[in-house]
PDB file of C-alpha atoms in Angstrom:
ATOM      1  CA  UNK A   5      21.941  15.249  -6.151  1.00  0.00           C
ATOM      2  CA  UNK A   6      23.568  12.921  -9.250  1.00  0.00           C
ATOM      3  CA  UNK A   7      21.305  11.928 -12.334  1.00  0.00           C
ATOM      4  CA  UNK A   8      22.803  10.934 -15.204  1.00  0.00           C
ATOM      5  CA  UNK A   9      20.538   9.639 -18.670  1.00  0.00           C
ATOM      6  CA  UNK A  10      21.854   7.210 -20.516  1.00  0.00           C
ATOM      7  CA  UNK A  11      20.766   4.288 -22.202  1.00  0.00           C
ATOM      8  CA  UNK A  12      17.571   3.487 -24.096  1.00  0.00           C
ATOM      9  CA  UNK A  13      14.880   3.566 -21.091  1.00  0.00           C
ATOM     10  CA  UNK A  14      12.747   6.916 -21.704  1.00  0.00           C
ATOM     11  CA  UNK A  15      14.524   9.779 -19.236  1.00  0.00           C
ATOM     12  CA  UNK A  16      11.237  10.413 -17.547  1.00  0.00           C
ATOM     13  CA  UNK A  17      11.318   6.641 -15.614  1.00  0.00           C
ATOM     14  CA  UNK A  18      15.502   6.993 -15.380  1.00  0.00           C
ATOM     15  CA  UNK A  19      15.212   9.976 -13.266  1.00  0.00           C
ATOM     16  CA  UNK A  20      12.193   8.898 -11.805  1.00  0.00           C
ATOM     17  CA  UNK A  21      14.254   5.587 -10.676  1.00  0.00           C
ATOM     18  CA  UNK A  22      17.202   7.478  -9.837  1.00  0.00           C
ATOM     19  CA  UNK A  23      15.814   9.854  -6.872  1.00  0.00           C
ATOM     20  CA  UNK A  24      13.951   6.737  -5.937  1.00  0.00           C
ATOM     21  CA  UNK A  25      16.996   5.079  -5.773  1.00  0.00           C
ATOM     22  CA  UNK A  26      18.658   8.221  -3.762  1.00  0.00           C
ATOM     23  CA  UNK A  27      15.648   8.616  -1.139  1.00  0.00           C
ATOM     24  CA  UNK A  28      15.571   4.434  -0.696  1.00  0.00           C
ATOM     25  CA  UNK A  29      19.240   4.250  -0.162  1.00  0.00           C
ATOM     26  CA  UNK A  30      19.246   7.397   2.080  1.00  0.00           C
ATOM     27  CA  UNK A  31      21.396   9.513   0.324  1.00  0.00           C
ATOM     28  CA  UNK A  32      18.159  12.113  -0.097  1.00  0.00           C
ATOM     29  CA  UNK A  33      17.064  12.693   3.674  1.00  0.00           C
ATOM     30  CA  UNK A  34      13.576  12.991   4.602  1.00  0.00           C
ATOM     31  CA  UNK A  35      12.291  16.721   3.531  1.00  0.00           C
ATOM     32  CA  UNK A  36      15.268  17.634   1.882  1.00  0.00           C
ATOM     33  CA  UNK A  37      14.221  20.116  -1.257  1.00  0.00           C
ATOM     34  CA  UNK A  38      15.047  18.422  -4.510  1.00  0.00           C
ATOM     35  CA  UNK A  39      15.924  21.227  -7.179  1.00  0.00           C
ATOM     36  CA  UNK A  40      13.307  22.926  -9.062  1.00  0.00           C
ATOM     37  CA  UNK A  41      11.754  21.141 -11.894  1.00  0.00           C
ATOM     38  CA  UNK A  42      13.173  24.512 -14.650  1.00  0.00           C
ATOM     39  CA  UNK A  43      16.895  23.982 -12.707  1.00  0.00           C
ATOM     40  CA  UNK A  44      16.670  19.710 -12.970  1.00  0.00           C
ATOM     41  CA  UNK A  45      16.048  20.385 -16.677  1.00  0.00           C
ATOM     42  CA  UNK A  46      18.234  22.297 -17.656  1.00  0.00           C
ATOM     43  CA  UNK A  47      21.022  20.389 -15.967  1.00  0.00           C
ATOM     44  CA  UNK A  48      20.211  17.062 -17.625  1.00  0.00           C
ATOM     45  CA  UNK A  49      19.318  19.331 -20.564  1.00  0.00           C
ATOM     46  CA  UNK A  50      15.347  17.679 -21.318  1.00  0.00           C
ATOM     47  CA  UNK A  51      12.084  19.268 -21.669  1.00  0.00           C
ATOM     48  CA  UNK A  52      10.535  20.313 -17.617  1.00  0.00           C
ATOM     49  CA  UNK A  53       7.717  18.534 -18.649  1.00  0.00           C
ATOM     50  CA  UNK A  54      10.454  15.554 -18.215  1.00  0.00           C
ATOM     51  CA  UNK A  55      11.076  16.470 -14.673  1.00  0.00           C
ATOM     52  CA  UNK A  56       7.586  17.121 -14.316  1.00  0.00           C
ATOM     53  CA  UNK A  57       6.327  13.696 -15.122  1.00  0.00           C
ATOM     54  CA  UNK A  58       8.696  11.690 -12.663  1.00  0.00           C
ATOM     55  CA  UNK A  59       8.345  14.471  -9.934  1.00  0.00           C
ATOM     56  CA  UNK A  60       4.076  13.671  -9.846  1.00  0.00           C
ATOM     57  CA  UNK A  61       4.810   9.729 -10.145  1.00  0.00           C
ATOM     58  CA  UNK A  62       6.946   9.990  -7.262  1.00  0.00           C
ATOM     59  CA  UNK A  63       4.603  11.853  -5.381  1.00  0.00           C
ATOM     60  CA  UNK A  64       1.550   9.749  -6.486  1.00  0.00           C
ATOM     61  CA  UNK A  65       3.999   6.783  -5.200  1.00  0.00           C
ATOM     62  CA  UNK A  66       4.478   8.667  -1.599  1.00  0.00           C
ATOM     63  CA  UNK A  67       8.254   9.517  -2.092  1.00  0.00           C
ATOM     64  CA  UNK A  68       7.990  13.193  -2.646  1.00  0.00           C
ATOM     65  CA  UNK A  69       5.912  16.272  -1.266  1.00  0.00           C
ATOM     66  CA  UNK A  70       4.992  19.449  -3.159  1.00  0.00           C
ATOM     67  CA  UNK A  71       4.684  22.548  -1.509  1.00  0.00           C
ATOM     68  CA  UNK A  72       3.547  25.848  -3.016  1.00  0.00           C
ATOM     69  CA  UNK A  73       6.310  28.247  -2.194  1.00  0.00           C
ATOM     70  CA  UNK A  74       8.043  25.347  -0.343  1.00  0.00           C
ATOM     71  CA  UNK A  75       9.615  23.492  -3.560  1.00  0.00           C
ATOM     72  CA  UNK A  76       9.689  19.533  -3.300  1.00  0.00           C
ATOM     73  CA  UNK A  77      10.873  17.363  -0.840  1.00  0.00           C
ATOM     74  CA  UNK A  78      11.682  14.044   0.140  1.00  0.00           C
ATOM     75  CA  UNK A  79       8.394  13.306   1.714  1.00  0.00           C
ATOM     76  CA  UNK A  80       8.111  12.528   5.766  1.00  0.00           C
ATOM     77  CA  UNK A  81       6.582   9.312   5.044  1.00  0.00           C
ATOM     78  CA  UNK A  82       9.020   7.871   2.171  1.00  0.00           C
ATOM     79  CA  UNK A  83      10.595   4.699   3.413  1.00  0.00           C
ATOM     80  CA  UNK A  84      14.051   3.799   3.346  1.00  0.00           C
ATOM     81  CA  UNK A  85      15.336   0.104   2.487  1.00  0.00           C
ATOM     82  CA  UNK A  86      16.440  -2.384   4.518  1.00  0.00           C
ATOM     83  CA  UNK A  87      20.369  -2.529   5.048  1.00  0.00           C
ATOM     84  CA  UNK A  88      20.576  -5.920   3.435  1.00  0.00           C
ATOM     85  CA  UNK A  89      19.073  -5.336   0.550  1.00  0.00           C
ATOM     86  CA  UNK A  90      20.673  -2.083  -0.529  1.00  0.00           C
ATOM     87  CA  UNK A  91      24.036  -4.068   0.401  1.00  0.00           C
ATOM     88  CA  UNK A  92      22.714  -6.970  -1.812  1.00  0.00           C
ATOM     89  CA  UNK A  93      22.050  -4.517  -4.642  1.00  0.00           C
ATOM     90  CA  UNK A  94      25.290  -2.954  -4.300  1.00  0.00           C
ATOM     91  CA  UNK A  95      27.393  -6.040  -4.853  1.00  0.00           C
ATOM     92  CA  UNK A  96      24.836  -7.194  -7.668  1.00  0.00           C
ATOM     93  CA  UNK A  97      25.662  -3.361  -9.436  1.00  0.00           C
ATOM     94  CA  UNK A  98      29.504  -3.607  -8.899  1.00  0.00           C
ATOM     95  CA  UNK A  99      29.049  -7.141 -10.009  1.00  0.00           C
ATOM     96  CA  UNK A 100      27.472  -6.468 -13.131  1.00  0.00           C
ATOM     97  CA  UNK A 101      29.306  -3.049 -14.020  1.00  0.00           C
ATOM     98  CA  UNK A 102      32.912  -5.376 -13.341  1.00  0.00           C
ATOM     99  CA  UNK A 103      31.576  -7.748 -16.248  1.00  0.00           C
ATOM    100  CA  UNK A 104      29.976  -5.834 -18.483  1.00  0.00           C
ATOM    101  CA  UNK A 105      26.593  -5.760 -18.012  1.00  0.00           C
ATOM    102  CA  UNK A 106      24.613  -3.055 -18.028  1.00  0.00           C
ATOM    103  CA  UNK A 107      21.858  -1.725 -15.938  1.00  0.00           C
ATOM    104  CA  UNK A 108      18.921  -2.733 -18.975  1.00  0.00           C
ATOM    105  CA  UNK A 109      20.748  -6.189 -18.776  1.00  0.00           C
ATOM    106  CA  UNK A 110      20.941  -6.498 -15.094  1.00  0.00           C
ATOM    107  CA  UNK A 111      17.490  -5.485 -14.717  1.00  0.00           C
ATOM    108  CA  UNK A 112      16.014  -8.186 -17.302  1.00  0.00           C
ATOM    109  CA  UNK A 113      18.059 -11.077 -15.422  1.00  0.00           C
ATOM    110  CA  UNK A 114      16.726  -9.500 -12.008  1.00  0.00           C
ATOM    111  CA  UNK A 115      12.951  -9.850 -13.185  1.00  0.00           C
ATOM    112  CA  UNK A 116      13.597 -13.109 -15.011  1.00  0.00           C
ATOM    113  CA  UNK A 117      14.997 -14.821 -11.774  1.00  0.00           C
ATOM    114  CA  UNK A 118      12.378 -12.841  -9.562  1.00  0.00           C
ATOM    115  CA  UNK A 119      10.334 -15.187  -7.543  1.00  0.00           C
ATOM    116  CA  UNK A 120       6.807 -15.847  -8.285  1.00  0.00           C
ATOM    117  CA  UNK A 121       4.924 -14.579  -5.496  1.00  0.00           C
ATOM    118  CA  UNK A 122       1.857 -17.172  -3.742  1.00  0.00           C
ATOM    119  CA  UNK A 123      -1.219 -16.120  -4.833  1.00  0.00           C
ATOM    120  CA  UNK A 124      -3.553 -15.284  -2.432  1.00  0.00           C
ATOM    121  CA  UNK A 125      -6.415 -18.093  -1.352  1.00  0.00           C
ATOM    122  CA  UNK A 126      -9.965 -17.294  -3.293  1.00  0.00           C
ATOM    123  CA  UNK A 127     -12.199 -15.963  -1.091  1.00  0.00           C
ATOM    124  CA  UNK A 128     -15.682 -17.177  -1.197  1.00  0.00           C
ATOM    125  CA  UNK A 129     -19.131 -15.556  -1.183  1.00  0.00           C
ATOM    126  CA  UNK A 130     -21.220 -15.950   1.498  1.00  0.00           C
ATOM    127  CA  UNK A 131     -23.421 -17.635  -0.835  1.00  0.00           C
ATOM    128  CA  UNK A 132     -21.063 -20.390  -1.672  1.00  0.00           C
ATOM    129  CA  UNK A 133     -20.530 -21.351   2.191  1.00  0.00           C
ATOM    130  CA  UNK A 134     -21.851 -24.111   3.924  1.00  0.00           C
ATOM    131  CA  UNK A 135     -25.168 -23.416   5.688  1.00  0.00           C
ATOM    132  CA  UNK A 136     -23.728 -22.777   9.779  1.00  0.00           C
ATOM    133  CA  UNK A 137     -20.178 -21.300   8.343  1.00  0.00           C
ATOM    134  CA  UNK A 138     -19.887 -17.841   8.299  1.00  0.00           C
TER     135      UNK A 138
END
């Protein structure tokens, strides 16, 4: 598994993004064991409690499973994306890294251009219906 740190977003969310990254792109199989939180640390050289925090968001967000005795996995019920998506985000990466943009930048233009999403129609109270509609 490859995590680097770099940049100015906080290392918890970067490796927390990264093995999200990894298990969504499918490089990370379902129920493979990630390395223990003590042997992450010490290879990107941060506190556990670094690894710690991105291992329980991941497996608050359904992405990993903790075992005692068993380590963590890539959890059975993590979902992979869709091909043309991850083949969208790779030319938007090589794209960006070819003119010198980096990941903080690409991610502010993503969410800038993101579009807004339709709101979902009010629902009303029973109260506020017509008499006869249910």
């Amino acid at each position: 598994m490859m995590i680097t740190l770099s940049g100015s977003t906080p290392p918890t969310a970067q490796i927390r993004d990264q093995i999200r990254g990894l298990i969504v792109s499918g490089r990370l199989a379902v129920d493979e064991r990630l390395p223990s939180v003590r042997q992450l640390a010490k290879d990107l050289d941060v506190a556990p409690g670094t690894v710690a925090k991105a291992y329980k968001a991941l497996e608050a967000e359904g992405f990993l499973t903790t075992r005692s005795r068993g380590g963590t996995r890539v959890s059975r019920t993590a979902t992979t994306t869709p091909r043309p998506v991850l083949e969208a985000a790779r030319q938007l990466a090589e794209t960006s890294a070819r003119l010198g943009t980096d990941l903080d930048e690409t991610v502010r233009i993503l969410r800038a251009i993101w579009p807004e999403q339709p709101s979902e129609p009010p629902v009303s109270h029973p109260a506020e219906r017509p008499p006869g509609q249910l």
